[in-house]
Coordinates of C-alpha atoms in Angstrom, one line a residue:
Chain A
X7 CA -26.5 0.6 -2.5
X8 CA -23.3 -1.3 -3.0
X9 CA -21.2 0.6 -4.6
X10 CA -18.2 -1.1 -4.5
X11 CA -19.9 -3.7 -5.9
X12 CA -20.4 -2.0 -9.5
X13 CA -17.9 -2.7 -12.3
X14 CA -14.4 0.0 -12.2
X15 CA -16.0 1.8 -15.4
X16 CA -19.7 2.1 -14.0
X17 CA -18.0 3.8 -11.1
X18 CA -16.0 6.2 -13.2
X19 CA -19.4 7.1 -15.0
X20 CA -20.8 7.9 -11.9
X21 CA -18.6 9.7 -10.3
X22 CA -18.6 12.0 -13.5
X23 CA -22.4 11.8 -13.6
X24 CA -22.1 13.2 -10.1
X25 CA -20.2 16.2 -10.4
X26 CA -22.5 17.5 -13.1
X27 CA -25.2 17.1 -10.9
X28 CA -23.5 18.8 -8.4
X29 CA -22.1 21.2 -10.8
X30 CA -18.6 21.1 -10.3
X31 CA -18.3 19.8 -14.0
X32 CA -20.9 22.1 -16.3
X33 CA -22.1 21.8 -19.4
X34 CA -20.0 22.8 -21.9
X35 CA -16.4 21.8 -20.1
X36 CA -14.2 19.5 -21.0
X37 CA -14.5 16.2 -19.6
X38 CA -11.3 14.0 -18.0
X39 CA -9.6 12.4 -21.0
X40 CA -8.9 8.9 -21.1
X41 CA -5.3 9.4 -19.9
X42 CA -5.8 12.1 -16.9
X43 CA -8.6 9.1 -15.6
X44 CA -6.8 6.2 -15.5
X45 CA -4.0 8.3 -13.6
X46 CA -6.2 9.7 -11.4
X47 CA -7.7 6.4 -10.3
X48 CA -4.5 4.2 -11.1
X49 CA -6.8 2.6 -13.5
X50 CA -5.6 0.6 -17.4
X51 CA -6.8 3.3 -20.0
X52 CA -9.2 1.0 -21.5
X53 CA -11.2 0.5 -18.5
X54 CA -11.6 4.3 -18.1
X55 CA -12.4 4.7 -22.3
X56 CA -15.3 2.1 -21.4
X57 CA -16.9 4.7 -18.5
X58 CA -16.3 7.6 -21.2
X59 CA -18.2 5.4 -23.7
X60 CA -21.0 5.0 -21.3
X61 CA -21.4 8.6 -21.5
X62 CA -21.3 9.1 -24.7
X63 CA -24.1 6.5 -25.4
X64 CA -25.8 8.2 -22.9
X65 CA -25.7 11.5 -24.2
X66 CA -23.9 12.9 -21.5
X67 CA -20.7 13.9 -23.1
X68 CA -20.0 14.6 -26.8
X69 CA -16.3 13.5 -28.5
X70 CA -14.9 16.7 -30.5
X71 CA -12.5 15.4 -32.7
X72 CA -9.3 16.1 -31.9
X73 CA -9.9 18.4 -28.9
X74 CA -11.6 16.0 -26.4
X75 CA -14.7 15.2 -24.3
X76 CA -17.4 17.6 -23.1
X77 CA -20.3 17.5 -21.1
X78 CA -23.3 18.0 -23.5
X79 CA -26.0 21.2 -23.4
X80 CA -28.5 18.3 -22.0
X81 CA -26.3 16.8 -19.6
X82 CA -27.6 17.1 -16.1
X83 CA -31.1 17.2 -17.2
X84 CA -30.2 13.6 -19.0
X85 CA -28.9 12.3 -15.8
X86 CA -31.5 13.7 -13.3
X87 CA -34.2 11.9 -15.9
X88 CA -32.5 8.4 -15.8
X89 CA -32.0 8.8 -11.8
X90 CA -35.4 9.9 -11.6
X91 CA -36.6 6.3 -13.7
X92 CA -34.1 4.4 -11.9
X93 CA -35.0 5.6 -8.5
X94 CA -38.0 3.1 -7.4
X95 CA -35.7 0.3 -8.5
X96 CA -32.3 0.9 -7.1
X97 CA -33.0 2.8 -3.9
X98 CA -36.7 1.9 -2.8
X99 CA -37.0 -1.1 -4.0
X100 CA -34.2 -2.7 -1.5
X101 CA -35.1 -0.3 1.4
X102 CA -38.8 -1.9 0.9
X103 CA -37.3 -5.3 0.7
X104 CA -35.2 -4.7 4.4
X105 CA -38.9 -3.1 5.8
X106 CA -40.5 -6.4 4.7
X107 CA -37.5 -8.8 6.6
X108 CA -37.4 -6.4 9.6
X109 CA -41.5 -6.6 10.1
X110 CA -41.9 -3.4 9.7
X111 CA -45.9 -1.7 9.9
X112 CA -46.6 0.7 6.7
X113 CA -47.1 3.5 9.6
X114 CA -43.6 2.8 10.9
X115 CA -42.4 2.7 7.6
X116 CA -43.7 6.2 6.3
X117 CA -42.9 7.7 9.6
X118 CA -39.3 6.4 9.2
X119 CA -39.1 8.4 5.6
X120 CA -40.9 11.0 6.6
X121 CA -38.3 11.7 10.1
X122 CA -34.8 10.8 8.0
X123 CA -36.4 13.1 5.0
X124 CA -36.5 16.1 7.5
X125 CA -33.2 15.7 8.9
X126 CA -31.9 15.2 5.9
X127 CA -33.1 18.7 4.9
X128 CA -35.5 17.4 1.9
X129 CA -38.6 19.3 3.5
X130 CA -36.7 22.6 4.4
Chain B
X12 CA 5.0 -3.8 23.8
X13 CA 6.9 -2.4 26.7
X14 CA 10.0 -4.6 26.6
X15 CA 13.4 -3.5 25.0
X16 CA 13.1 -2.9 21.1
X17 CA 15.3 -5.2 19.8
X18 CA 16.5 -2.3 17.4
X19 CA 16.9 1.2 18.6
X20 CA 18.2 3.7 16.6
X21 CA 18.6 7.8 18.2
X22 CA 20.1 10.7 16.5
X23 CA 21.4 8.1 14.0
X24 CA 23.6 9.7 10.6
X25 CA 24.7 7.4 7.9
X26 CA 25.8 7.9 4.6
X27 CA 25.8 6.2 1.4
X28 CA 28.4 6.9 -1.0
X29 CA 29.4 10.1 0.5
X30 CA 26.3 11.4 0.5
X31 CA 24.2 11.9 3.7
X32 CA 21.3 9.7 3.6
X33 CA 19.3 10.4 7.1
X34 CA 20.7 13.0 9.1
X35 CA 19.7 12.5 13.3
X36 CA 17.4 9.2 12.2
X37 CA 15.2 7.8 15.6
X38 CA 14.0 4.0 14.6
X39 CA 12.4 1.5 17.8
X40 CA 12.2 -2.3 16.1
X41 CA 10.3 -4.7 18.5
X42 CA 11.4 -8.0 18.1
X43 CA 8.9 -10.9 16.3
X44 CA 7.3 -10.9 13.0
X45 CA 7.8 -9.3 9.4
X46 CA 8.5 -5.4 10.0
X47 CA 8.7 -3.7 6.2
X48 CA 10.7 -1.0 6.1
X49 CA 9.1 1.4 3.2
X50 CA 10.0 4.5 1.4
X51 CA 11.4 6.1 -1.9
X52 CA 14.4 5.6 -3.6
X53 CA 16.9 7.3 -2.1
X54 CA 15.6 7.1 1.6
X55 CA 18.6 5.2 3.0
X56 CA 16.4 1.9 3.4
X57 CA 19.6 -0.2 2.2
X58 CA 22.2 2.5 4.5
X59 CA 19.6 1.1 7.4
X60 CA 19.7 -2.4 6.8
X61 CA 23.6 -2.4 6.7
X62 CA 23.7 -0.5 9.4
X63 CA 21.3 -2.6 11.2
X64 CA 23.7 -5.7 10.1
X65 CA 26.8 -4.4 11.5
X66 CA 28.3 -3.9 8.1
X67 CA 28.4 0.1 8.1
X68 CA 30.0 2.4 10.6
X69 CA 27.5 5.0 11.6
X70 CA 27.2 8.1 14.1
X71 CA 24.8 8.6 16.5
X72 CA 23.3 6.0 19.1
X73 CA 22.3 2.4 17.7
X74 CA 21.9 -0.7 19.5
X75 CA 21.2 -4.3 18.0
X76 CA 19.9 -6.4 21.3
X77 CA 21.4 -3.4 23.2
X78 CA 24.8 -3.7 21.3
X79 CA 26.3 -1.3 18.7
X80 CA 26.3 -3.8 15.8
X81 CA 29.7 -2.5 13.7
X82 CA 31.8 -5.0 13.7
X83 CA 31.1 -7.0 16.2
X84 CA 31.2 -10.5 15.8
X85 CA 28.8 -11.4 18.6
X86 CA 26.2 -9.1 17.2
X87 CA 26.9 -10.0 13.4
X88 CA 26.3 -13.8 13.6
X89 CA 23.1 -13.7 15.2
X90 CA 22.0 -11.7 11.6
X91 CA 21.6 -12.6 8.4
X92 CA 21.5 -9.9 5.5
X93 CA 20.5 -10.4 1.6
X94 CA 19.7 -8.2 -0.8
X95 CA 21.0 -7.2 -4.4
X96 CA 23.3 -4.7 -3.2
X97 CA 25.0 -7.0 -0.6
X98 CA 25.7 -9.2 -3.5
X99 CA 27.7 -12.6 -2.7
X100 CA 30.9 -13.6 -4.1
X101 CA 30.9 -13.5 -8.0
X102 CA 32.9 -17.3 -7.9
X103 CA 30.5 -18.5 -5.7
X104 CA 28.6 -21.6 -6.6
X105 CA 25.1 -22.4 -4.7
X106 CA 27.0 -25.6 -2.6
X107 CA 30.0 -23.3 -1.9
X108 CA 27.7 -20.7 -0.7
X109 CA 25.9 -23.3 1.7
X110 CA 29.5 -24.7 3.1
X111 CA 30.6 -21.2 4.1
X112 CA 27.2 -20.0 5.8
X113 CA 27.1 -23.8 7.1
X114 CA 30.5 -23.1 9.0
X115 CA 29.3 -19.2 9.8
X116 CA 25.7 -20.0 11.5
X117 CA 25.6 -22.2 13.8
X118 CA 21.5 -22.5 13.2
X119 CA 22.2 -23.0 9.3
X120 CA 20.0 -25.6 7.9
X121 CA 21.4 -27.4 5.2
X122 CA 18.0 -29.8 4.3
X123 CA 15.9 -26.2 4.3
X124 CA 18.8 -24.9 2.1
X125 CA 18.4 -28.2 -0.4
X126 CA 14.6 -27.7 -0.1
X127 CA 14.7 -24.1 -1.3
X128 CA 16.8 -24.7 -4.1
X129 CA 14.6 -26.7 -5.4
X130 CA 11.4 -24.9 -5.0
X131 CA 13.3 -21.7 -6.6
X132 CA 14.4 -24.4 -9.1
X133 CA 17.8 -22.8 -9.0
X134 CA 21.4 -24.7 -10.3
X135 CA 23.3 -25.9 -7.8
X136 CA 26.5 -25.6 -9.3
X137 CA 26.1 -22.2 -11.4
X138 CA 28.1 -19.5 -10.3
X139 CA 27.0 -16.6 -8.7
X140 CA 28.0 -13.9 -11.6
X141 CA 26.4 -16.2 -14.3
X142 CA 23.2 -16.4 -12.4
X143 CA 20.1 -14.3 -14.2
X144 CA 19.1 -11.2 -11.7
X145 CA 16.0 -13.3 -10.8
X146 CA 18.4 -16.1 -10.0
X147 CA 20.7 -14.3 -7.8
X148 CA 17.6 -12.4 -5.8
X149 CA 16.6 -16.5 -5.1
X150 CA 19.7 -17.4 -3.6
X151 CA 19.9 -14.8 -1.3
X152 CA 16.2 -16.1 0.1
X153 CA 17.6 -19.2 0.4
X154 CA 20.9 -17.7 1.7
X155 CA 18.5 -15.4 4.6
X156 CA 15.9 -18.1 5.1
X157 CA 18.3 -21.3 5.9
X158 CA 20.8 -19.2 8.3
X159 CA 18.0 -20.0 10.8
X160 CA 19.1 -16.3 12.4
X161 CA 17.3 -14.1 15.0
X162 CA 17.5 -11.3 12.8
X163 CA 17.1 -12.0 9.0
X164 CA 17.4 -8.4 7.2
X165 CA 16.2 -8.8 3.7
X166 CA 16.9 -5.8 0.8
X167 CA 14.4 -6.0 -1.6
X168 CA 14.5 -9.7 -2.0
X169 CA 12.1 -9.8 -4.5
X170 CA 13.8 -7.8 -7.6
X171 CA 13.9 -10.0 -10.9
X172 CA 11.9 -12.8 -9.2
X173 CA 8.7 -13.6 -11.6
X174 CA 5.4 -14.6 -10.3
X175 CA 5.9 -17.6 -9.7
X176 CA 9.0 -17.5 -7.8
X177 CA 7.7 -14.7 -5.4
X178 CA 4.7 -16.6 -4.5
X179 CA 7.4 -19.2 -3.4
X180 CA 9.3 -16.1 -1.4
X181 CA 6.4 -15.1 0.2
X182 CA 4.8 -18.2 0.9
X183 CA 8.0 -19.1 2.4
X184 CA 8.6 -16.5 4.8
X185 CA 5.8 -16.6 6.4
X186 CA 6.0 -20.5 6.6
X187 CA 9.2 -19.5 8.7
X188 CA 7.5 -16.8 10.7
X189 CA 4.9 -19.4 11.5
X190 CA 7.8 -21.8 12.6
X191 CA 9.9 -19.2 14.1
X192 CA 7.4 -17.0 16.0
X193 CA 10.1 -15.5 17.7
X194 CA 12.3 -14.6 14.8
X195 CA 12.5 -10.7 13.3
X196 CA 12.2 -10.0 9.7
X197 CA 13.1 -7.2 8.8
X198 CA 12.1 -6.3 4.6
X199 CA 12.9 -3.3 2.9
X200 CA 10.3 -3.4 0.1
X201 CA 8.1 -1.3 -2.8
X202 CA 5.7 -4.3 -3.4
X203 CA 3.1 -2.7 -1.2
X204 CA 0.4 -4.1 -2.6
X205 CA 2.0 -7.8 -2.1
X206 CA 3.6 -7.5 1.3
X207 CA 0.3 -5.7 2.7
X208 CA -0.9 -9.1 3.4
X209 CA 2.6 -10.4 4.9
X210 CA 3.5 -7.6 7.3
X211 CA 2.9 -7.4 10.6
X212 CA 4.5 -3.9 11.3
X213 CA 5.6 -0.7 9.6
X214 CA 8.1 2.0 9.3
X215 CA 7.3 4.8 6.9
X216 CA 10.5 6.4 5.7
X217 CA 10.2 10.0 4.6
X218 CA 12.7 12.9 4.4
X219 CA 15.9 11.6 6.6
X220 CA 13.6 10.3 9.3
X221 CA 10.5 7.5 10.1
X222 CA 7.4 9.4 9.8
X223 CA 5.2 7.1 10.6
X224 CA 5.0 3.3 12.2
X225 CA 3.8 1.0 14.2
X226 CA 1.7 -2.3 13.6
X227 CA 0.2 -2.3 10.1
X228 CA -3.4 -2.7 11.1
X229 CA -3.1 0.0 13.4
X230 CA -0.9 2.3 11.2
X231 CA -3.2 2.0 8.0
X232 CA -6.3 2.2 10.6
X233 CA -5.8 5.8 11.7
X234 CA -6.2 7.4 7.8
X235 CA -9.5 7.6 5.6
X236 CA -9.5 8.7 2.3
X237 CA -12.9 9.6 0.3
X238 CA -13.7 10.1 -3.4
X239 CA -16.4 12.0 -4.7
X240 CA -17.9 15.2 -6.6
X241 CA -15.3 18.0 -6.2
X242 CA -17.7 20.4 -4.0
X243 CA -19.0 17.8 -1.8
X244 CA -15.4 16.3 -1.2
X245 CA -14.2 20.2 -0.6
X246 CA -16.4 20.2 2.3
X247 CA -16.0 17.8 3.9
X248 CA -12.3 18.9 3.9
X249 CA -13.1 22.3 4.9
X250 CA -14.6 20.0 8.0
X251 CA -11.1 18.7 8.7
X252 CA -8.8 20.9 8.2
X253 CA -6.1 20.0 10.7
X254 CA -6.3 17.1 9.3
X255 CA -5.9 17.0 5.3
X256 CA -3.0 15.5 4.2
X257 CA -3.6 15.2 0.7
X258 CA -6.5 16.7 -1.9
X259 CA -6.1 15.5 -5.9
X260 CA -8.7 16.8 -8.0
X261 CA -9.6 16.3 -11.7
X262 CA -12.2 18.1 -13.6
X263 CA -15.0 18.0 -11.2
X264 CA -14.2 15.2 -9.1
X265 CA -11.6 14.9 -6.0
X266 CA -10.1 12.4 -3.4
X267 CA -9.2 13.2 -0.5
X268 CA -7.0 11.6 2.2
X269 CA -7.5 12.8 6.2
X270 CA -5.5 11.8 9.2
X271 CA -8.2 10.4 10.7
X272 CA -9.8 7.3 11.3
X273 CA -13.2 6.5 8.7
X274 CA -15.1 5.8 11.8
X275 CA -14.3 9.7 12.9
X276 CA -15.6 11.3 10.4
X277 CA -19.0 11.7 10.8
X278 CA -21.2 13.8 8.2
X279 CA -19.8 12.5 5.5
X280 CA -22.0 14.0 2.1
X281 CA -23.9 12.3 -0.1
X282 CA -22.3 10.9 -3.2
X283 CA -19.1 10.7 -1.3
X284 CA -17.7 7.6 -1.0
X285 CA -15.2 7.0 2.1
X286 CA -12.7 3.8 2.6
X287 CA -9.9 2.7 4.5
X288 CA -6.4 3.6 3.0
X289 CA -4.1 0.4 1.5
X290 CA -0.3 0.4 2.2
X291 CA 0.4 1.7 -0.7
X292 CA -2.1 4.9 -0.4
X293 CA -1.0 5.4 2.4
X294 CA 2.9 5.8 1.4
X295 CA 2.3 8.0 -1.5
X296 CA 0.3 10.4 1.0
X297 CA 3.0 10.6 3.2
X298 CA 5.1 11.3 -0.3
X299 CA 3.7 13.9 -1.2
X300 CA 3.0 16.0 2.0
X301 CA 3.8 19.3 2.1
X302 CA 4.4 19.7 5.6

C-alpha cells in the first residue's frame, strides 16, 4: 500500500484512525483541532477540517459545540470493523495480484503467509 | 574534493552593527556550483557574505583564493555581491549601473545585461530609489549575473520578486552555472523549498557557527524522519536514542526526526511511515535542537 499516494486529508484520517487503534488517542479525548493539525503537518486548515469531517461521518469522533472534537464511545471498534471489511480488498487483494505476476504455486504462497505471519509475531 | 577550498574561514568573528554575529566561525567553500548558505534571521548570513566580498573587516583567519579579501582590490574584482542590503546607488539609473560595472569587471557582459533587463522587464532609465522592492531585487540579478565574476555572492536575491520573475532568477542562474561550470555561487536564502532543486551544496548556519554542510544530496541523505501513532513512533525512538534530534507530538500521533540515514533504520513498526528529510525539514531540525 501506497500511501503517499492517498489524498493529504485521507492521510490525516488515518493517522488519527491509527492512534486509536493503537491507543495513544482513547475514547473519550479530545481530538487535534483543526488549527493544532494543519500546524502540525504544515497543512491549509481546510484540508485538515476535510480529514476531521471524514471522522465525523464515520462515527469516529463527535463535534461538542464550542469545546472541540472527541473520539466517540464506539471509536476503535468502528475502525477495527471497516479495516476488518476493507482488508481482502486493500491488502490481499494486491499481494494476490504480485503472487499471480511472480508465478507463484498456492503452496508457496500459503507457506509465504504462513513464515512472515510467525515472524511477524501474529501466531505467538 | 581535496583541493584548496576556494573559501576558508577559521576562528572567524564578525559583527553587524555592533553586535557580535558569529563568534570563532570555521566555513570550507569548494569552488563550482550553487552553495546556499541557510539559517535564521539573525545568523550573520549577510556579515558572511560581506565578509566573503572584501567589504567588512573581520578577525580571525579568512582567505578568498588564499587571500584575506578586505580591501583588496585584487581579491574584490574577481567578486560580485547583490543583495537588498548592499543596496546600489539611490541616483542610479539601470544604463548608469551597466557603465560603471562595464568599466569595474573586466568579464562584464553588456548583451547578457540588455537580455536580462528585458526578461525582468525592468526600466532602463528608472532610478534606483524609485524602483519597486521587486524591481530593485531584479537589478541586482542582473547586476551579479552579467559581472561574469568567479565568485558571484548573492543576498537573498529573491525578496519582492513575484512568481513570475523568480522563475526567471532561477531559471537563470542555473542557465549560467550550466555555462560557467566553473563559476561559485554563493546564495544566502530562506526559499528552501525553491532552491532545494537549484543547489548543489549546503551550509547550515546555527548558533554563531556552521552546523552542518556538505553537498545537498549527501547532507539531506544522512537524516530520516517518520510519522506515525505516538506509541509506535516512541519506540522506535527509544531504538535510537543517540540519535533523536527532534520528537513533535500531538494528541496521539508524533514525528520524529533521527540522524540517521532511512536505509539504517531497520525495524521500523507498523503504521509508521518513514521518508527522507526536505531542505527545509531539515533546517528547522537543526533549529530547534536542544543540544
Amino acid at each position: 500500500m501506497d500511501e503517499a499516494a492517498a489524498p493529504l486529508f485521507q492521510q490525516i484520517a488515518q493517522l488519527i484512525e491509527d492512534s486509536i487503534v493503537e491507543g495513544t488517542l482513547s475514547e473519550g479525548q479530545r481530538a487535534p483541532s483543526t488549527n493544532e493539525l494543519a500546524v502540525f503537518h504544515k497543512i491549509n486548515p481546510a484540508t485538515a477540517r476535510k480529514g476531521l469531517t471524514l471522522l465525523v461521518e464515520s462515527g469516529v469522533l463527535v463535534k461538542r459545540r464550542g469545546v472541540g472534537m472527541f473520539v466517540t464511545d464506539r471509536a476503535r471498534e468502528i475502525i477495527m470493523a471497516r479495516r476488518r471489511e476493507q482488508f481482502p480488498g486493500s491488502y490481499l487483494a494486491p499481494m494476490i495480484d504480485e503472487a499471480l505476476r511472480l508465478d507463484l504455486s498456492r503452496a508457496q504462497l500459503h507457506d509465504l503467509v504462513d513464515r512472515v505471519a510467525e515472524s511477524r509475531g501474529l501466531y505467538s | 574534493m581535496n583541493t584548496t577550498p576556494l573559501i576558508e574561514a577559521r576562528q572567524l568573528r564578525g559583527r553587524y552593527a555592533r553586535t557580535r554575529i558569529f563568534d570563532g566561525l570555521n566555513i570550507a567553500i569548494q569552488g563550482g556550483g550553487i552553495h546556499g548558505l541557510i539559517g535564521p534571521n539573525g545568523a550573520g548570513k549577510t556579515t558572511l557574505l560581506r565578509a566573503f566580498s572584501g567589504q567588512l573587516p573581520h578577525d580571525g583567519h579568512l582567505a578568498v583564493w588564499g587571500q584575506d579579501p578586505f580591501d583588496n582590490p585584487e581579491v574584490m574584482g574577481r567578486i560580485a555581491l547583490a543583495g537588498i542590503d548592499a543596496p546600489l546607488p539611490a541616483g542610479w539609473e539601470a544604463m548608469k549601473l551597466f557603465r560603471v560595472a562595464q568599466s569595474r569587471y573586466p568579464t562584464w557582459d553588456q548583451g547578457r545585461a540588455l537580455a536580462l533587463l528585458r526578461e525582468f522587464s525592468l526600466p532602463s532609465y528608472k532610478k534606483y530609489s524609485s524602483l519597486s522592492r521587486g524591481q530593485k531585487s531584479a537589478l541586482g540579478i542582473i547586476f551579479a549575473l552579467s559581472a561574469g565574476c568567479e565568485l558571484t555572492l548573492m543576498d537573498e536575491p529573491y525578496l519582492g520578486l513575484d512568481v513570475e520573475k523568480r522563475d526567471v532568477f532561477y531559471r537563470e542562474l542555473r542557465n549560467e552555472r550550466e555555462r560557467r561550470p566553473e563559476a561559485t555561487f554563493i546564495l544566502s536564502t530562506h526559499e528552501l523549498h525553491e532552491s532545494e532543486k537549484l543547489l548543489d551544496t549546503v551550509s547550515i548556519l546555527h548558533r554563531g557557527g556552521v552546523r552542518l554542510g556538505g553537498p545537498l544530496d549527501e547532507v539531506l541523505e544522512g537524516y530520516s524522519t517518520f510519522l506515525g501513532p505516538g506509541g509506535a513512533v516512541r519506540r522506535l525512538a527509544d531504538a535510537h536514542a543517540p540519535h533523536v534530534m527532534q520528537v513533535e507530538e500531538l494528541a496521539g500521533s508524533a514525528r520524529l526526526v533521527l540522524s540517521l540515514p532511512l536505509r539504517a533504520v531497520e525495524e521500523v513498526p507498523a503504521g509508521v511511515r518513514g521518508s527522507e528529510l526536505t531542505l527545509e525539514e531539515l533546517a528547522r531540525a537543526v533549529e530547534g535542537e536542544q543540544r
